[in-house]
Amino acid sequence: MPVMNPQAVTRVLPSSSTYKAIYANQDYAYQFSVGETDGIDGSADYATGQVNSAVNYGTTIRVPVPRYFTLDESATAARNGFSDETTITQPGGASSDIVITVPKGSGRQYWQNAEPYYFVGQFKTTPPLAGEKLVANGPAVVTQTIVDPQGQERTLTARAPAWTEYLRSGDGLVPCPSGSSECLVLSINGNNKGEKTANNLLLDPARKVPR
């Protein structure tokens, strides 16, 4: 019996761990990992990023997107470079679910060094006046048909946390909740050479500044 452990969609280009927020109307790349084992005893450490072809009798993955997200289907297909019948589409256009369709026999196995699925797209909207946190309206859902040891078809379902992204405002500011450890506190200090000058920035009066 295979096991799936799908992960929330994460930004990989540029990495969300390096850049917390992004700009509207620019392409970015994301990944979504299914994390599926082939169900053989002892295979827990050999999960695949894509649907595991060894057990797949047909899989549909629906990934709700944060508001405004528009998938570039051509760039997504090129980034994934599938050699099977897998497709990634956004049938309803901007802000609608991404659908990954993996027909019977398609997918990858662990020994094939299966990478996760990649999405390329952008948030098409007027840049917000203030930084904005965007959250999809539900979890990603993987629905797969498998055949159990008795030869009976079964449905395997797994969910991943909702996709979350942060948009910068038009002036480039990042959303910063009060008290967040991810926020920077800025301060200005002057020349610290005694009590009288501790909060002053000393300038040389003889230095001429060009106009």
JSON list of C-alpha atoms in Angstrom, two decimals:
[
{"chain": "A", "resi": 1, "resn": "MET", "atom": "CA", "xyz": [0.00, 0.00, 0.00]},
{"chain": "A", "resi": 2, "resn": "PRO", "atom": "CA", "xyz": [1.67, 3.23, -1.14]},
{"chain": "A", "resi": 3, "resn": "VAL", "atom": "CA", "xyz": [1.82, 6.30, 1.09]},
{"chain": "A", "resi": 4, "resn": "MET", "atom": "CA", "xyz": [1.76, 9.93, -0.04]},
{"chain": "A", "resi": 5, "resn": "ASN", "atom": "CA", "xyz": [3.06, 12.90, 1.91]},
{"chain": "A", "resi": 6, "resn": "PRO", "atom": "CA", "xyz": [2.53, 15.95, -0.34]},
{"chain": "A", "resi": 7, "resn": "GLN", "atom": "CA", "xyz": [4.17, 19.23, 0.65]},
{"chain": "A", "resi": 8, "resn": "ALA", "atom": "CA", "xyz": [2.85, 22.77, 0.29]},
{"chain": "A", "resi": 9, "resn": "VAL", "atom": "CA", "xyz": [3.81, 24.64, -2.85]},
{"chain": "A", "resi": 10, "resn": "THR", "atom": "CA", "xyz": [7.07, 26.54, -2.34]},
{"chain": "A", "resi": 11, "resn": "ARG", "atom": "CA", "xyz": [8.87, 29.13, -4.43]},
{"chain": "A", "resi": 12, "resn": "VAL", "atom": "CA", "xyz": [12.24, 27.97, -5.78]},
{"chain": "A", "resi": 13, "resn": "LEU", "atom": "CA", "xyz": [13.26, 30.78, -8.14]},
{"chain": "A", "resi": 14, "resn": "PRO", "atom": "CA", "xyz": [14.04, 32.89, -6.27]},
{"chain": "A", "resi": 15, "resn": "SER", "atom": "CA", "xyz": [13.91, 30.83, -3.11]},
{"chain": "A", "resi": 16, "resn": "SER", "atom": "CA", "xyz": [11.30, 31.87, -0.55]},
{"chain": "A", "resi": 17, "resn": "SER", "atom": "CA", "xyz": [13.92, 31.38, 2.15]},
{"chain": "A", "resi": 18, "resn": "THR", "atom": "CA", "xyz": [16.02, 34.14, 0.56]},
{"chain": "A", "resi": 19, "resn": "TYR", "atom": "CA", "xyz": [13.28, 36.47, -0.67]},
{"chain": "A", "resi": 20, "resn": "LYS", "atom": "CA", "xyz": [10.19, 36.55, 1.51]},
{"chain": "A", "resi": 21, "resn": "ALA", "atom": "CA", "xyz": [8.06, 38.55, -0.91]},
{"chain": "A", "resi": 22, "resn": "ILE", "atom": "CA", "xyz": [7.83, 39.02, -4.67]},
{"chain": "A", "resi": 23, "resn": "TYR", "atom": "CA", "xyz": [6.62, 41.57, -7.21]},
{"chain": "A", "resi": 24, "resn": "ALA", "atom": "CA", "xyz": [3.40, 41.38, -9.18]},
{"chain": "A", "resi": 25, "resn": "ASN", "atom": "CA", "xyz": [3.56, 40.81, -12.94]},
{"chain": "A", "resi": 26, "resn": "GLN", "atom": "CA", "xyz": [6.87, 38.97, -12.97]},
{"chain": "A", "resi": 27, "resn": "ASP", "atom": "CA", "xyz": [7.42, 35.25, -13.64]},
{"chain": "A", "resi": 28, "resn": "TYR", "atom": "CA", "xyz": [8.51, 33.02, -10.76]},
{"chain": "A", "resi": 29, "resn": "ALA", "atom": "CA", "xyz": [9.02, 29.26, -10.42]},
{"chain": "A", "resi": 30, "resn": "TYR", "atom": "CA", "xyz": [7.41, 27.04, -7.77]},
{"chain": "A", "resi": 31, "resn": "GLN", "atom": "CA", "xyz": [7.54, 23.35, -6.89]},
{"chain": "A", "resi": 32, "resn": "PHE", "atom": "CA", "xyz": [5.04, 20.83, -5.56]},
{"chain": "A", "resi": 33, "resn": "SER", "atom": "CA", "xyz": [6.18, 17.45, -4.22]},
{"chain": "A", "resi": 34, "resn": "VAL", "atom": "CA", "xyz": [3.83, 14.47, -3.88]},
{"chain": "A", "resi": 35, "resn": "GLY", "atom": "CA", "xyz": [6.24, 12.36, -1.81]},
{"chain": "A", "resi": 36, "resn": "GLU", "atom": "CA", "xyz": [4.88, 8.94, -2.75]},
{"chain": "A", "resi": 37, "resn": "THR", "atom": "CA", "xyz": [6.36, 5.54, -1.90]},
{"chain": "A", "resi": 38, "resn": "ASP", "atom": "CA", "xyz": [5.73, 2.41, -3.96]},
{"chain": "A", "resi": 39, "resn": "GLY", "atom": "CA", "xyz": [4.11, 0.69, -0.96]},
{"chain": "A", "resi": 40, "resn": "ILE", "atom": "CA", "xyz": [6.65, -2.11, -0.64]},
{"chain": "A", "resi": 41, "resn": "ASP", "atom": "CA", "xyz": [7.70, -2.83, 2.93]},
{"chain": "A", "resi": 42, "resn": "GLY", "atom": "CA", "xyz": [10.77, -0.77, 3.86]},
{"chain": "A", "resi": 43, "resn": "SER", "atom": "CA", "xyz": [10.28, 1.84, 1.12]},
{"chain": "A", "resi": 44, "resn": "ALA", "atom": "CA", "xyz": [9.41, 4.74, 3.44]},
{"chain": "A", "resi": 45, "resn": "ASP", "atom": "CA", "xyz": [12.71, 6.49, 2.70]},
{"chain": "A", "resi": 46, "resn": "TYR", "atom": "CA", "xyz": [12.30, 6.19, -1.08]},
{"chain": "A", "resi": 47, "resn": "ALA", "atom": "CA", "xyz": [9.46, 8.56, -1.88]},
{"chain": "A", "resi": 48, "resn": "THR", "atom": "CA", "xyz": [9.18, 10.22, -5.28]},
{"chain": "A", "resi": 49, "resn": "GLY", "atom": "CA", "xyz": [8.63, 13.92, -5.88]},
{"chain": "A", "resi": 50, "resn": "GLN", "atom": "CA", "xyz": [6.16, 13.08, -8.63]},
{"chain": "A", "resi": 51, "resn": "VAL", "atom": "CA", "xyz": [3.42, 10.47, -8.66]},
{"chain": "A", "resi": 52, "resn": "ASN", "atom": "CA", "xyz": [5.01, 7.03, -8.32]},
{"chain": "A", "resi": 53, "resn": "SER", "atom": "CA", "xyz": [4.51, 5.25, -11.65]},
{"chain": "A", "resi": 54, "resn": "ALA", "atom": "CA", "xyz": [4.90, 1.82, -10.01]},
{"chain": "A", "resi": 55, "resn": "VAL", "atom": "CA", "xyz": [1.48, 2.15, -8.34]},
{"chain": "A", "resi": 56, "resn": "ASN", "atom": "CA", "xyz": [-0.32, 4.78, -10.39]},
{"chain": "A", "resi": 57, "resn": "TYR", "atom": "CA", "xyz": [-3.54, 3.70, -12.09]},
{"chain": "A", "resi": 58, "resn": "GLY", "atom": "CA", "xyz": [-4.57, 7.28, -12.77]},
{"chain": "A", "resi": 59, "resn": "THR", "atom": "CA", "xyz": [-4.04, 10.43, -10.67]},
{"chain": "A", "resi": 60, "resn": "THR", "atom": "CA", "xyz": [-5.52, 13.92, -10.61]},
{"chain": "A", "resi": 61, "resn": "ILE", "atom": "CA", "xyz": [-4.00, 16.67, -8.49]},
{"chain": "A", "resi": 62, "resn": "ARG", "atom": "CA", "xyz": [-5.89, 19.92, -7.92]},
{"chain": "A", "resi": 63, "resn": "VAL", "atom": "CA", "xyz": [-3.84, 22.80, -6.55]},
{"chain": "A", "resi": 64, "resn": "PRO", "atom": "CA", "xyz": [-5.80, 25.91, -5.53]},
{"chain": "A", "resi": 65, "resn": "VAL", "atom": "CA", "xyz": [-3.71, 29.01, -6.20]},
{"chain": "A", "resi": 66, "resn": "PRO", "atom": "CA", "xyz": [-3.47, 32.30, -4.33]},
{"chain": "A", "resi": 67, "resn": "ARG", "atom": "CA", "xyz": [-5.56, 35.06, -5.89]},
{"chain": "A", "resi": 68, "resn": "TYR", "atom": "CA", "xyz": [-4.21, 36.57, -9.15]},
{"chain": "A", "resi": 69, "resn": "PHE", "atom": "CA", "xyz": [-1.82, 33.70, -9.94]},
{"chain": "A", "resi": 70, "resn": "THR", "atom": "CA", "xyz": [-1.70, 32.89, -13.65]},
{"chain": "A", "resi": 71, "resn": "LEU", "atom": "CA", "xyz": [0.11, 29.79, -14.87]},
{"chain": "A", "resi": 72, "resn": "ASP", "atom": "CA", "xyz": [2.34, 30.04, -17.94]},
{"chain": "A", "resi": 73, "resn": "GLU", "atom": "CA", "xyz": [1.54, 26.61, -19.36]},
{"chain": "A", "resi": 74, "resn": "SER", "atom": "CA", "xyz": [4.24, 26.67, -22.05]},
{"chain": "A", "resi": 75, "resn": "ALA", "atom": "CA", "xyz": [6.99, 27.69, -19.65]},
{"chain": "A", "resi": 76, "resn": "THR", "atom": "CA", "xyz": [5.72, 25.14, -17.12]},
{"chain": "A", "resi": 77, "resn": "ALA", "atom": "CA", "xyz": [5.82, 22.33, -19.69]},
{"chain": "A", "resi": 78, "resn": "ALA", "atom": "CA", "xyz": [9.36, 23.32, -20.70]},
{"chain": "A", "resi": 79, "resn": "ARG", "atom": "CA", "xyz": [10.52, 23.48, -17.08]},
{"chain": "A", "resi": 80, "resn": "ASN", "atom": "CA", "xyz": [9.16, 20.00, -16.30]},
{"chain": "A", "resi": 81, "resn": "GLY", "atom": "CA", "xyz": [10.17, 18.33, -19.57]},
{"chain": "A", "resi": 82, "resn": "PHE", "atom": "CA", "xyz": [7.82, 15.38, -19.11]},
{"chain": "A", "resi": 83, "resn": "SER", "atom": "CA", "xyz": [8.60, 12.25, -21.14]},
{"chain": "A", "resi": 84, "resn": "ASP", "atom": "CA", "xyz": [5.23, 10.64, -20.32]},
{"chain": "A", "resi": 85, "resn": "GLU", "atom": "CA", "xyz": [1.57, 11.70, -20.57]},
{"chain": "A", "resi": 86, "resn": "THR", "atom": "CA", "xyz": [1.55, 14.05, -17.57]},
{"chain": "A", "resi": 87, "resn": "THR", "atom": "CA", "xyz": [0.04, 17.49, -18.14]},
{"chain": "A", "resi": 88, "resn": "ILE", "atom": "CA", "xyz": [-0.19, 20.64, -16.00]},
{"chain": "A", "resi": 89, "resn": "THR", "atom": "CA", "xyz": [-2.91, 23.14, -16.88]},
{"chain": "A", "resi": 90, "resn": "GLN", "atom": "CA", "xyz": [-5.01, 25.93, -15.40]},
{"chain": "A", "resi": 91, "resn": "PRO", "atom": "CA", "xyz": [-8.35, 25.35, -17.16]},
{"chain": "A", "resi": 92, "resn": "GLY", "atom": "CA", "xyz": [-10.15, 28.32, -15.61]},
{"chain": "A", "resi": 93, "resn": "GLY", "atom": "CA", "xyz": [-7.38, 30.85, -16.15]},
{"chain": "A", "resi": 94, "resn": "ALA", "atom": "CA", "xyz": [-6.11, 33.34, -13.58]},
{"chain": "A", "resi": 95, "resn": "SER", "atom": "CA", "xyz": [-6.88, 32.56, -9.91]},
{"chain": "A", "resi": 96, "resn": "SER", "atom": "CA", "xyz": [-8.36, 29.13, -10.74]},
{"chain": "A", "resi": 97, "resn": "ASP", "atom": "CA", "xyz": [-7.01, 25.72, -9.68]},
{"chain": "A", "resi": 98, "resn": "ILE", "atom": "CA", "xyz": [-3.96, 24.21, -11.34]},
{"chain": "A", "resi": 99, "resn": "VAL", "atom": "CA", "xyz": [-4.72, 20.66, -12.48]},
{"chain": "A", "resi": 100, "resn": "ILE", "atom": "CA", "xyz": [-2.01, 18.00, -12.80]},
{"chain": "A", "resi": 101, "resn": "THR", "atom": "CA", "xyz": [-3.22, 14.96, -14.73]},
{"chain": "A", "resi": 102, "resn": "VAL", "atom": "CA", "xyz": [-1.12, 11.79, -14.52]},
{"chain": "A", "resi": 103, "resn": "PRO", "atom": "CA", "xyz": [-2.63, 8.90, -16.54]},
{"chain": "A", "resi": 104, "resn": "LYS", "atom": "CA", "xyz": [-2.09, 5.25, -15.64]},
{"chain": "A", "resi": 105, "resn": "GLY", "atom": "CA", "xyz": [1.57, 4.29, -15.94]},
{"chain": "A", "resi": 106, "resn": "SER", "atom": "CA", "xyz": [2.85, 7.87, -16.01]},
{"chain": "A", "resi": 107, "resn": "GLY", "atom": "CA", "xyz": [4.97, 9.35, -13.25]},
{"chain": "A", "resi": 108, "resn": "ARG", "atom": "CA", "xyz": [8.43, 8.52, -11.97]},
{"chain": "A", "resi": 109, "resn": "GLN", "atom": "CA", "xyz": [10.09, 6.07, -9.61]},
{"chain": "A", "resi": 110, "resn": "TYR", "atom": "CA", "xyz": [12.69, 6.79, -6.95]},
{"chain": "A", "resi": 111, "resn": "TRP", "atom": "CA", "xyz": [15.60, 5.31, -8.91]},
{"chain": "A", "resi": 112, "resn": "GLN", "atom": "CA", "xyz": [14.84, 7.76, -11.72]},
{"chain": "A", "resi": 113, "resn": "ASN", "atom": "CA", "xyz": [15.73, 10.69, -9.44]},
{"chain": "A", "resi": 114, "resn": "ALA", "atom": "CA", "xyz": [12.24, 12.10, -9.78]},
{"chain": "A", "resi": 115, "resn": "GLU", "atom": "CA", "xyz": [12.05, 15.83, -9.16]},
{"chain": "A", "resi": 116, "resn": "PRO", "atom": "CA", "xyz": [8.84, 17.48, -7.92]},
{"chain": "A", "resi": 117, "resn": "TYR", "atom": "CA", "xyz": [6.37, 19.18, -10.24]},
{"chain": "A", "resi": 118, "resn": "TYR", "atom": "CA", "xyz": [7.20, 22.74, -11.25]},
{"chain": "A", "resi": 119, "resn": "PHE", "atom": "CA", "xyz": [4.87, 25.68, -11.92]},
{"chain": "A", "resi": 120, "resn": "VAL", "atom": "CA", "xyz": [5.95, 28.84, -13.73]},
{"chain": "A", "resi": 121, "resn": "GLY", "atom": "CA", "xyz": [3.72, 31.89, -13.58]},
{"chain": "A", "resi": 122, "resn": "GLN", "atom": "CA", "xyz": [3.03, 35.29, -12.13]},
{"chain": "A", "resi": 123, "resn": "PHE", "atom": "CA", "xyz": [0.56, 37.25, -10.05]},
{"chain": "A", "resi": 124, "resn": "LYS", "atom": "CA", "xyz": [-1.15, 39.47, -12.60]},
{"chain": "A", "resi": 125, "resn": "THR", "atom": "CA", "xyz": [-2.52, 42.42, -10.67]},
{"chain": "A", "resi": 126, "resn": "THR", "atom": "CA", "xyz": [-1.92, 46.06, -9.89]},
{"chain": "A", "resi": 127, "resn": "PRO", "atom": "CA", "xyz": [0.79, 46.17, -7.20]},
{"chain": "A", "resi": 128, "resn": "PRO", "atom": "CA", "xyz": [-0.91, 46.60, -3.81]},
{"chain": "A", "resi": 129, "resn": "LEU", "atom": "CA", "xyz": [-0.59, 49.84, -1.84]},
{"chain": "A", "resi": 130, "resn": "ALA", "atom": "CA", "xyz": [0.80, 47.81, 1.06]},
{"chain": "A", "resi": 131, "resn": "GLY", "atom": "CA", "xyz": [2.48, 44.42, 1.23]},
{"chain": "A", "resi": 132, "resn": "GLU", "atom": "CA", "xyz": [-0.10, 41.66, 0.94]},
{"chain": "A", "resi": 133, "resn": "LYS", "atom": "CA", "xyz": [-0.26, 38.05, 2.12]},
{"chain": "A", "resi": 134, "resn": "LEU", "atom": "CA", "xyz": [-2.09, 35.79, -0.32]},
{"chain": "A", "resi": 135, "resn": "VAL", "atom": "CA", "xyz": [-3.38, 32.33, 0.66]},
{"chain": "A", "resi": 136, "resn": "ALA", "atom": "CA", "xyz": [-5.11, 29.81, -1.60]},
{"chain": "A", "resi": 137, "resn": "ASN", "atom": "CA", "xyz": [-8.70, 29.03, -0.63]},
{"chain": "A", "resi": 138, "resn": "GLY", "atom": "CA", "xyz": [-7.96, 25.40, 0.19]},
{"chain": "A", "resi": 139, "resn": "PRO", "atom": "CA", "xyz": [-5.38, 22.60, 0.31]},
{"chain": "A", "resi": 140, "resn": "ALA", "atom": "CA", "xyz": [-3.88, 20.84, -2.68]},
{"chain": "A", "resi": 141, "resn": "VAL", "atom": "CA", "xyz": [-5.63, 17.48, -3.12]},
{"chain": "A", "resi": 142, "resn": "VAL", "atom": "CA", "xyz": [-4.11, 14.38, -4.69]},
{"chain": "A", "resi": 143, "resn": "THR", "atom": "CA", "xyz": [-6.61, 11.72, -5.79]},
{"chain": "A", "resi": 144, "resn": "GLN", "atom": "CA", "xyz": [-5.11, 8.49, -7.09]},
{"chain": "A", "resi": 145, "resn": "THR", "atom": "CA", "xyz": [-6.46, 5.10, -8.21]},
{"chain": "A", "resi": 146, "resn": "ILE", "atom": "CA", "xyz": [-4.37, 2.15, -7.04]},
{"chain": "A", "resi": 147, "resn": "VAL", "atom": "CA", "xyz": [-4.82, -1.63, -7.06]},
{"chain": "A", "resi": 148, "resn": "ASP", "atom": "CA", "xyz": [-4.50, -3.38, -3.70]},
{"chain": "A", "resi": 149, "resn": "PRO", "atom": "CA", "xyz": [-2.83, -6.80, -3.12]},
{"chain": "A", "resi": 150, "resn": "GLN", "atom": "CA", "xyz": [-6.20, -8.49, -3.71]},
{"chain": "A", "resi": 151, "resn": "GLY", "atom": "CA", "xyz": [-6.49, -6.92, -7.15]},
{"chain": "A", "resi": 152, "resn": "GLN", "atom": "CA", "xyz": [-9.21, -4.46, -6.16]},
{"chain": "A", "resi": 153, "resn": "GLU", "atom": "CA", "xyz": [-9.12, -0.82, -7.28]},
{"chain": "A", "resi": 154, "resn": "ARG", "atom": "CA", "xyz": [-8.91, 1.64, -4.41]},
{"chain": "A", "resi": 155, "resn": "THR", "atom": "CA", "xyz": [-8.82, 5.42, -4.16]},
{"chain": "A", "resi": 156, "resn": "LEU", "atom": "CA", "xyz": [-5.91, 7.02, -2.32]},
{"chain": "A", "resi": 157, "resn": "THR", "atom": "CA", "xyz": [-6.32, 10.66, -1.28]},
{"chain": "A", "resi": 158, "resn": "ALA", "atom": "CA", "xyz": [-3.82, 13.03, 0.31]},
{"chain": "A", "resi": 159, "resn": "ARG", "atom": "CA", "xyz": [-3.75, 16.77, 1.03]},
{"chain": "A", "resi": 160, "resn": "ALA", "atom": "CA", "xyz": [-1.06, 19.42, 1.34]},
{"chain": "A", "resi": 161, "resn": "PRO", "atom": "CA", "xyz": [-1.28, 22.78, 3.15]},
{"chain": "A", "resi": 162, "resn": "ALA", "atom": "CA", "xyz": [-2.66, 25.73, 1.20]},
{"chain": "A", "resi": 163, "resn": "TRP", "atom": "CA", "xyz": [-0.25, 27.64, -1.03]},
{"chain": "A", "resi": 164, "resn": "THR", "atom": "CA", "xyz": [0.85, 30.96, 0.54]},
{"chain": "A", "resi": 165, "resn": "GLU", "atom": "CA", "xyz": [2.70, 33.84, -1.08]},
{"chain": "A", "resi": 166, "resn": "TYR", "atom": "CA", "xyz": [3.60, 37.44, -0.19]},
{"chain": "A", "resi": 167, "resn": "LEU", "atom": "CA", "xyz": [3.37, 40.37, -2.60]},
{"chain": "A", "resi": 168, "resn": "ARG", "atom": "CA", "xyz": [5.43, 43.49, -2.27]},
{"chain": "A", "resi": 169, "resn": "SER", "atom": "CA", "xyz": [3.71, 46.83, -2.55]},
{"chain": "A", "resi": 170, "resn": "GLY", "atom": "CA", "xyz": [4.36, 49.13, -5.48]},
{"chain": "A", "resi": 171, "resn": "ASP", "atom": "CA", "xyz": [7.11, 50.81, -3.45]},
{"chain": "A", "resi": 172, "resn": "GLY", "atom": "CA", "xyz": [8.74, 47.42, -2.72]},
{"chain": "A", "resi": 173, "resn": "LEU", "atom": "CA", "xyz": [7.73, 47.10, 0.93]},
{"chain": "A", "resi": 174, "resn": "VAL", "atom": "CA", "xyz": [7.14, 43.64, 2.40]},
{"chain": "A", "resi": 175, "resn": "PRO", "atom": "CA", "xyz": [4.13, 42.81, 4.62]},
{"chain": "A", "resi": 176, "resn": "CYS", "atom": "CA", "xyz": [5.34, 42.90, 8.20]},
{"chain": "A", "resi": 177, "resn": "PRO", "atom": "CA", "xyz": [2.89, 41.81, 10.95]},
{"chain": "A", "resi": 178, "resn": "SER", "atom": "CA", "xyz": [3.37, 43.57, 14.28]},
{"chain": "A", "resi": 179, "resn": "GLY", "atom": "CA", "xyz": [5.81, 41.67, 16.47]},
{"chain": "A", "resi": 180, "resn": "SER", "atom": "CA", "xyz": [6.97, 39.37, 13.68]},
{"chain": "A", "resi": 181, "resn": "SER", "atom": "CA", "xyz": [10.47, 37.97, 14.13]},
{"chain": "A", "resi": 182, "resn": "GLU", "atom": "CA", "xyz": [10.90, 38.22, 10.34]},
{"chain": "A", "resi": 183, "resn": "CYS", "atom": "CA", "xyz": [10.72, 42.02, 10.40]},
{"chain": "A", "resi": 184, "resn": "LEU", "atom": "CA", "xyz": [13.69, 44.31, 10.60]},
{"chain": "A", "resi": 185, "resn": "VAL", "atom": "CA", "xyz": [13.84, 47.17, 13.08]},
{"chain": "A", "resi": 186, "resn": "LEU", "atom": "CA", "xyz": [15.72, 50.17, 11.68]},
{"chain": "A", "resi": 187, "resn": "SER", "atom": "CA", "xyz": [17.42, 52.81, 13.77]},
{"chain": "A", "resi": 188, "resn": "ILE", "atom": "CA", "xyz": [19.85, 55.67, 13.15]},
{"chain": "A", "resi": 189, "resn": "ASN", "atom": "CA", "xyz": [22.75, 56.36, 15.47]},
{"chain": "A", "resi": 190, "resn": "GLY", "atom": "CA", "xyz": [25.40, 59.04, 15.26]},
{"chain": "A", "resi": 191, "resn": "ASN", "atom": "CA", "xyz": [29.04, 59.30, 16.22]},
{"chain": "A", "resi": 192, "resn": "ASN", "atom": "CA", "xyz": [29.41, 57.65, 19.62]},
{"chain": "A", "resi": 193, "resn": "LYS", "atom": "CA", "xyz": [32.26, 59.70, 21.12]},
{"chain": "A", "resi": 194, "resn": "GLY", "atom": "CA", "xyz": [30.88, 61.03, 24.34]},
{"chain": "A", "resi": 195, "resn": "GLU", "atom": "CA", "xyz": [27.59, 62.09, 25.76]},
{"chain": "A", "resi": 196, "resn": "LYS", "atom": "CA", "xyz": [27.28, 65.36, 23.83]},
{"chain": "A", "resi": 197, "resn": "THR", "atom": "CA", "xyz": [27.85, 63.80, 20.42]},
{"chain": "A", "resi": 198, "resn": "ALA", "atom": "CA", "xyz": [26.29, 60.38, 20.91]},
{"chain": "A", "resi": 199, "resn": "ASN", "atom": "CA", "xyz": [23.28, 61.19, 18.73]},
{"chain": "A", "resi": 200, "resn": "ASN", "atom": "CA", "xyz": [24.92, 63.50, 16.21]},
{"chain": "A", "resi": 201, "resn": "LEU", "atom": "CA", "xyz": [26.45, 62.80, 12.83]},
{"chain": "A", "resi": 202, "resn": "LEU", "atom": "CA", "xyz": [29.60, 64.96, 12.66]},
{"chain": "A", "resi": 203, "resn": "LEU", "atom": "CA", "xyz": [30.40, 66.73, 9.40]},
{"chain": "A", "resi": 204, "resn": "ASP", "atom": "CA", "xyz": [33.60, 68.52, 8.45]},
{"chain": "A", "resi": 205, "resn": "PRO", "atom": "CA", "xyz": [32.57, 72.18, 7.97]},
{"chain": "A", "resi": 206, "resn": "ALA", "atom": "CA", "xyz": [35.64, 72.78, 5.79]},
{"chain": "A", "resi": 207, "resn": "ARG", "atom": "CA", "xyz": [34.55, 70.14, 3.26]},
{"chain": "A", "resi": 208, "resn": "LYS", "atom": "CA", "xyz": [32.82, 71.56, 0.22]},
{"chain": "A", "resi": 209, "resn": "VAL", "atom": "CA", "xyz": [29.90, 69.63, -1.19]},
{"chain": "A", "resi": 210, "resn": "PRO", "atom": "CA", "xyz": [29.37, 70.06, -4.95]},
{"chain": "A", "resi": 211, "resn": "ARG", "atom": "CA", "xyz": [26.00, 71.36, -6.02]}
]
